CSV table of C-alpha atoms and ligand atoms in Angstrom, one decimal:
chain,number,residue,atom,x,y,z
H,1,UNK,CA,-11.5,-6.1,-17.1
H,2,UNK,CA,-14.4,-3.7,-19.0
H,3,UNK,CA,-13.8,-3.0,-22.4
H,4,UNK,CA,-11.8,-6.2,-22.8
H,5,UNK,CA,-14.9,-8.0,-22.3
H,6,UNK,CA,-15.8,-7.4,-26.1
H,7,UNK,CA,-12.7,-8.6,-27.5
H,8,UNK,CA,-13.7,-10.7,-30.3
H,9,UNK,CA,-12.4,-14.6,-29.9
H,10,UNK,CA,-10.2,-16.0,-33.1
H,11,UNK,CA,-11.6,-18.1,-35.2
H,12,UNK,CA,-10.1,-21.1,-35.7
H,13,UNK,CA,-8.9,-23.1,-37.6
H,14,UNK,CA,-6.3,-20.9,-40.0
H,15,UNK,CA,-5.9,-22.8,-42.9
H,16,UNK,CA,-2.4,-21.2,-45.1
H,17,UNK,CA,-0.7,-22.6,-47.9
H,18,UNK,CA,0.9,-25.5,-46.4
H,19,UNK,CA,-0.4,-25.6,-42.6
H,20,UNK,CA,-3.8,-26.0,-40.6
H,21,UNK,CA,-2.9,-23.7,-37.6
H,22,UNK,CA,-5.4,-25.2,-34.6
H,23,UNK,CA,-6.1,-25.2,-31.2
H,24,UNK,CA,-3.4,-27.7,-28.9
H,25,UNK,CA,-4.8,-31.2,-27.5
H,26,UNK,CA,-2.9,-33.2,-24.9
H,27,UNK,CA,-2.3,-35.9,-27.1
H,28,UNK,CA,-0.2,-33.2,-29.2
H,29,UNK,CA,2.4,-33.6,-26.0
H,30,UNK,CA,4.7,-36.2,-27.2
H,31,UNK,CA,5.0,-33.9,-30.5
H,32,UNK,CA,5.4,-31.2,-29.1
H,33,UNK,CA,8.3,-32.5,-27.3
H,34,UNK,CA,9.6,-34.2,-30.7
H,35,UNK,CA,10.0,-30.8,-32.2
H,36,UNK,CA,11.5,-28.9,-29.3
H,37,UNK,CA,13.8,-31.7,-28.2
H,38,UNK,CA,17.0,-30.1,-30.7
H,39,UNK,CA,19.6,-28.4,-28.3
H,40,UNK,CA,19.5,-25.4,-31.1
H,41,UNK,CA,15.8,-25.1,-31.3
H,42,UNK,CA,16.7,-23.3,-27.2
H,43,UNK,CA,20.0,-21.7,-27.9
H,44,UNK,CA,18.6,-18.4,-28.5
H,45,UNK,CA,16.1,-18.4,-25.8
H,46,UNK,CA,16.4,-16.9,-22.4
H,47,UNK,CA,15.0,-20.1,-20.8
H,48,UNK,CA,16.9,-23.3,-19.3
H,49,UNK,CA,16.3,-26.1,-22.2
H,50,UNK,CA,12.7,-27.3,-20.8
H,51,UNK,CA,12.6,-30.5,-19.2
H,52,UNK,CA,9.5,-33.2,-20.7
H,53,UNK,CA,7.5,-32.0,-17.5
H,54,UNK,CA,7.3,-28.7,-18.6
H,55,UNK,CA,6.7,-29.3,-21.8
H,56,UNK,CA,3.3,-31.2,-20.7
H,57,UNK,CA,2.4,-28.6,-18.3
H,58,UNK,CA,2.5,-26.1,-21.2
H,59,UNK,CA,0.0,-28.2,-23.5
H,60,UNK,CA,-1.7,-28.6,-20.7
H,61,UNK,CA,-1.6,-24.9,-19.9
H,62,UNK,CA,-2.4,-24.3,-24.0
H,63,UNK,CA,-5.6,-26.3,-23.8
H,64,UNK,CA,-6.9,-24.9,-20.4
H,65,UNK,CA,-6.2,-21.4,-22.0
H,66,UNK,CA,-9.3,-22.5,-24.7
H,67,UNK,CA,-11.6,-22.1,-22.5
H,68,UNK,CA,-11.1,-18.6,-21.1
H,69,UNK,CA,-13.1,-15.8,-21.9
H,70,UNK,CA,-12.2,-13.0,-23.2
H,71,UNK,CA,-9.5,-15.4,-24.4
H,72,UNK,CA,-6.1,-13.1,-24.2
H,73,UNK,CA,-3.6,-16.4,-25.1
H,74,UNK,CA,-3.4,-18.5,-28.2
H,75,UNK,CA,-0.7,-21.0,-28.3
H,76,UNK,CA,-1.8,-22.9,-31.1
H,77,UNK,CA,-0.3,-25.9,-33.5
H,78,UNK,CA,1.0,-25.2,-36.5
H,79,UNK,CA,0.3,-28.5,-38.7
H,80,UNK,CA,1.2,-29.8,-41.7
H,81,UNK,CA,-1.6,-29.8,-44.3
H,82,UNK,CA,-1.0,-33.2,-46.1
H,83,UNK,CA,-0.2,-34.7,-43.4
H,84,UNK,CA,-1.3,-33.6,-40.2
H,85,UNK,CA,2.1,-33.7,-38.7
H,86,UNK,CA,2.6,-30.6,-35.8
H,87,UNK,CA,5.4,-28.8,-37.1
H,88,UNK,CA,5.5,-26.1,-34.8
H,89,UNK,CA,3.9,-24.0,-32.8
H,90,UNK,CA,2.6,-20.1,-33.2
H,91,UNK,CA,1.5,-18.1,-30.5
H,92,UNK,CA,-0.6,-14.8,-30.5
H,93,UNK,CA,-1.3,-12.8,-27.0
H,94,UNK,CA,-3.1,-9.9,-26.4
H,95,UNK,CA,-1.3,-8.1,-24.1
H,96,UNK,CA,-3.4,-5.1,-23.5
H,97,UNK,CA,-7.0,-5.5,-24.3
H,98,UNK,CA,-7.5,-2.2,-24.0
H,99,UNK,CA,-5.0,-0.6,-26.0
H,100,UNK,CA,-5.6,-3.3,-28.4
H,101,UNK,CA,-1.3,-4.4,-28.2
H,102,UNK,CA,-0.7,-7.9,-29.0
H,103,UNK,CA,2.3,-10.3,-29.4
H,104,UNK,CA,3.4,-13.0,-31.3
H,105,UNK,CA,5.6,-15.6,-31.9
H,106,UNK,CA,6.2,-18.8,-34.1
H,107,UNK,CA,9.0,-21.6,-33.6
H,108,UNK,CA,9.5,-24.7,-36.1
H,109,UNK,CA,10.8,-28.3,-36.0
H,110,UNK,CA,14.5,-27.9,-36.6
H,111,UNK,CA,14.8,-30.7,-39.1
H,112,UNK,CA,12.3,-27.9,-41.3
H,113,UNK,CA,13.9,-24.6,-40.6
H,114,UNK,CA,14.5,-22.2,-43.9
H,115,UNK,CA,11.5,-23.7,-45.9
H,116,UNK,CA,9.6,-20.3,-45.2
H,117,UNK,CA,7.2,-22.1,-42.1
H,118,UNK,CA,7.7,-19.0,-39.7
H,119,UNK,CA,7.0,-16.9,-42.4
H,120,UNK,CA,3.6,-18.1,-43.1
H,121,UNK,CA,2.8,-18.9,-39.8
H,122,UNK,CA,3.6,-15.4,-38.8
H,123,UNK,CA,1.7,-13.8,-41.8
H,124,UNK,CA,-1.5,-15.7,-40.4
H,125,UNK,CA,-0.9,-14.6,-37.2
H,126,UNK,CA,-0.5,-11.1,-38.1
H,127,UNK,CA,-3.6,-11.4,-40.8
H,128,UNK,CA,-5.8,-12.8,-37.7
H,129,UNK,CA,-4.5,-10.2,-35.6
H,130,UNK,CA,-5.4,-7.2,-37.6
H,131,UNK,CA,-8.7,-8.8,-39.8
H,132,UNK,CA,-9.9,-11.0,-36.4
H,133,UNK,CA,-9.2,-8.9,-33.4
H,134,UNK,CA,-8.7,-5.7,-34.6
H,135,UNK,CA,-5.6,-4.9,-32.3
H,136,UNK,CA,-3.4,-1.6,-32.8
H,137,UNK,CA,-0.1,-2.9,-32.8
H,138,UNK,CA,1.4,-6.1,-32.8
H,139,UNK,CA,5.2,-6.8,-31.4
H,140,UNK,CA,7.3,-9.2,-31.8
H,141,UNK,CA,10.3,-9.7,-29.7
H,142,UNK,CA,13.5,-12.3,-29.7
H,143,UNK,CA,17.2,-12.5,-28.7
H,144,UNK,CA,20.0,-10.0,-30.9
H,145,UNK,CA,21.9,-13.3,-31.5
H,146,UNK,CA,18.3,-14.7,-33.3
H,147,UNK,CA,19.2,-13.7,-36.6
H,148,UNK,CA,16.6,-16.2,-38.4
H,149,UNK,CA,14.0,-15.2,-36.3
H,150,UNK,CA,14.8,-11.4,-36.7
H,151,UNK,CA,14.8,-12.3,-40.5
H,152,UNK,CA,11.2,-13.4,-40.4
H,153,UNK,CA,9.7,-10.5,-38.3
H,154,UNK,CA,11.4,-8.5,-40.7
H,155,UNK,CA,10.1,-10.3,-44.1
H,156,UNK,CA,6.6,-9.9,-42.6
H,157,UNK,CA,7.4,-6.0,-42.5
H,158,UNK,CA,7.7,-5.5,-38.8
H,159,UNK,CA,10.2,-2.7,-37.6
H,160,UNK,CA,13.0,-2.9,-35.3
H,161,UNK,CA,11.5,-0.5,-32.3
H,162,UNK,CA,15.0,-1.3,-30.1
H,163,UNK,CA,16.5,-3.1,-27.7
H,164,UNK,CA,15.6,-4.2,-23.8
H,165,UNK,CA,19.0,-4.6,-22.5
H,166,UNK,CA,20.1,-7.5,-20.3
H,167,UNK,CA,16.5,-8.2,-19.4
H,168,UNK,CA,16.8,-11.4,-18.0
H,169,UNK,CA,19.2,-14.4,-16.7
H,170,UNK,CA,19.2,-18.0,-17.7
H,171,UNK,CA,22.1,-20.5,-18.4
H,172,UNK,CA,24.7,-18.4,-16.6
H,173,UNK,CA,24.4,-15.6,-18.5
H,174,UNK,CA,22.5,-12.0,-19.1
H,175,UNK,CA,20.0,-12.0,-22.5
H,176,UNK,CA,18.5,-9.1,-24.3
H,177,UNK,CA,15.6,-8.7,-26.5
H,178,UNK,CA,15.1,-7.0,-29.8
H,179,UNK,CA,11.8,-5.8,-30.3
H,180,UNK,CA,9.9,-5.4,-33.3
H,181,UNK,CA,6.7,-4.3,-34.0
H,182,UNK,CA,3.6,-3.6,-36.5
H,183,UNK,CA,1.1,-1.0,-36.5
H,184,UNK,CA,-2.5,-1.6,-38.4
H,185,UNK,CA,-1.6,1.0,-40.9
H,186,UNK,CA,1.4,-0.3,-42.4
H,187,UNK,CA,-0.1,-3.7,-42.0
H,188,UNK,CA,-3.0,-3.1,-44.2
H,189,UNK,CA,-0.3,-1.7,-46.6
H,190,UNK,CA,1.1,-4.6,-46.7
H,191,UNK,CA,-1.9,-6.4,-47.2
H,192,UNK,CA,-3.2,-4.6,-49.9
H,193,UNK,CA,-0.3,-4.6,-51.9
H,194,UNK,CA,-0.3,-8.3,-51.4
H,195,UNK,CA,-3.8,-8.6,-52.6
Y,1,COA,C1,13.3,-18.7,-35.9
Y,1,COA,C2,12.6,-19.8,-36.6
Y,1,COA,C3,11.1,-19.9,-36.2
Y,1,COA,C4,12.6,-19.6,-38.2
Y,1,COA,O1,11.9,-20.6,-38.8
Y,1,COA,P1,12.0,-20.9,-40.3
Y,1,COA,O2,10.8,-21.8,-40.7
Y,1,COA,O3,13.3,-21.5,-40.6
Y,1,COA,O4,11.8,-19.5,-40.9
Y,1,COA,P2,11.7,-19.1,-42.5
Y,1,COA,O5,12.1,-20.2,-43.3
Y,1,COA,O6,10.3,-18.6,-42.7
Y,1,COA,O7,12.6,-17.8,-42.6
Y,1,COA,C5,13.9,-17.8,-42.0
Y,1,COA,C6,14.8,-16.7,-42.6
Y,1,COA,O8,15.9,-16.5,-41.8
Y,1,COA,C7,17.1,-16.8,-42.6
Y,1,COA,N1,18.1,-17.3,-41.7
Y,1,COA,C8,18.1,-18.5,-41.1
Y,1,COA,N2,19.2,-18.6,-40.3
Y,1,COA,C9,19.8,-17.5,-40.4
Y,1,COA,C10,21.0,-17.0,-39.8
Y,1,COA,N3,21.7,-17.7,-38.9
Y,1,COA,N4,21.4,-15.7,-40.1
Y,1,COA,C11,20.7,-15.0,-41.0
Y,1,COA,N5,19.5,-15.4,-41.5
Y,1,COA,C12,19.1,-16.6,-41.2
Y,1,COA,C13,16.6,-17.7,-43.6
Y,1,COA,O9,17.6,-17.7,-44.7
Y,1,COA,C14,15.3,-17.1,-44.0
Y,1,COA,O10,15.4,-15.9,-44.7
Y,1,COA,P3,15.2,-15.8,-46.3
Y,1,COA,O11,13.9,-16.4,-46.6
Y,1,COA,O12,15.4,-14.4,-46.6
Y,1,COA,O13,16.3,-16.7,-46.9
Y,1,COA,C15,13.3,-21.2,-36.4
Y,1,COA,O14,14.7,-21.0,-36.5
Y,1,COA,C16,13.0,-21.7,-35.0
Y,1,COA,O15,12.0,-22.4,-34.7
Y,1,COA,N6,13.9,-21.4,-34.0
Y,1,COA,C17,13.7,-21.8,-32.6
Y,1,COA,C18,12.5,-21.1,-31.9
Y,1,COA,C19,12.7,-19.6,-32.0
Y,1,COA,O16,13.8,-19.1,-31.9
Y,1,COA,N7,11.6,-18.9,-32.3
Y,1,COA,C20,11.6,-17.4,-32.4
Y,1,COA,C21,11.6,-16.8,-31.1
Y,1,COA,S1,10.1,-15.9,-31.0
């Protein structure tokens, strides 16, 4: 990798309204697995339901990652402020360093879905994406039968780019993905009319 080399490294951590958004330690395993355990926290995903060996392999995997430079994969904790509580987890990649393309992603305890957590997780995400590391465009992608998660990329002001059709198989069955996406233009839009 060349120009990649220069990519600027987040800085963390990002402090919102409600959350501390930080780097993963192993001891956030049993957590993690707390918040991901709900049957319906999976349903929309194109994954079988992970087992708790998985789930340690991918804190594991999140804290490795840390180390890495240039550092393409942030899976991070999203916490709770007063409380310090992991609440769920956001996720930015760069997926071309180059073309300066990332990805994101956000999932939250079930027991606190609709209290507008994805939201400001994602608008952090998106904030450090365009302010931190300067990418072009940032995507977000999730099954057509996701409609809360489709809700969120579109209250952050993504737009719907399309459909991958029947991309994958998992639990007997073939899954699409709805992509949407952000350019730096209409983010900083955004983020000026936002103040
Ligand atoms: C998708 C997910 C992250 C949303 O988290 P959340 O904290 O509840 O999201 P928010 O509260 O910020 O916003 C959710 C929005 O979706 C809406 N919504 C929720 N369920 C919905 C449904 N079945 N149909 C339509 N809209 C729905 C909510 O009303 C809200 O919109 P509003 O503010 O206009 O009322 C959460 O459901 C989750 O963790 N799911 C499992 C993991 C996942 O699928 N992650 C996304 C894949 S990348």
């Amino acid at each position: 990798m060349s120009a990649a080399i220069n990519l600027p490294a987040l800085t963390l951590p990002i402090t919102t309204r409600r959350l501390i958004i930080r780097e993963y330690a192993t001891s956030d395993t049993a957590a993690v697995q707390e918040n991901v355990r709900d049957t319906a926290y999976w349903e929309h995903h194109a994954t079988e339901p992970p087992t708790p060996e998985k789930i340690s392999a991918l804190v594991l995997w999140a804290v490795q990652e840390q180390a890495i430079k240039p550092r393409l994969n942030y899976y991070l904790a999203a916490t709770r402020k007063d409380s310090g509580v992991v609440i769920g987890e956001a996720v930015l990649r760069i997926t071309d360093p180059l073309q300066r393309q990332g990805e994101f992603g956000f999932g939250v305890a079930r027991k606190l879905w609709k209290q507008g957590f994805a939201t400001e997780m994602g608008a952090a995400l998106l904030q450090a994406a365009f302010s931190q590391l300067k990418l072009h465009r940032v995507f977000a992608q999730c099954a057509p039968e996701n409609k809360a998660s489709i809700r969120v990329m579109q209250k952050l002001g993504l737009a719907r780019e399309g459909m991958l059709r029947d991309v994958g198989q998992a639990r007997g069955k073939w899954w699409s993905s709805v992509i949407y996406s952000i350019i730096e233009q209409e983010y900083a839009k955004i983020a000026k009319l936002q103040g």
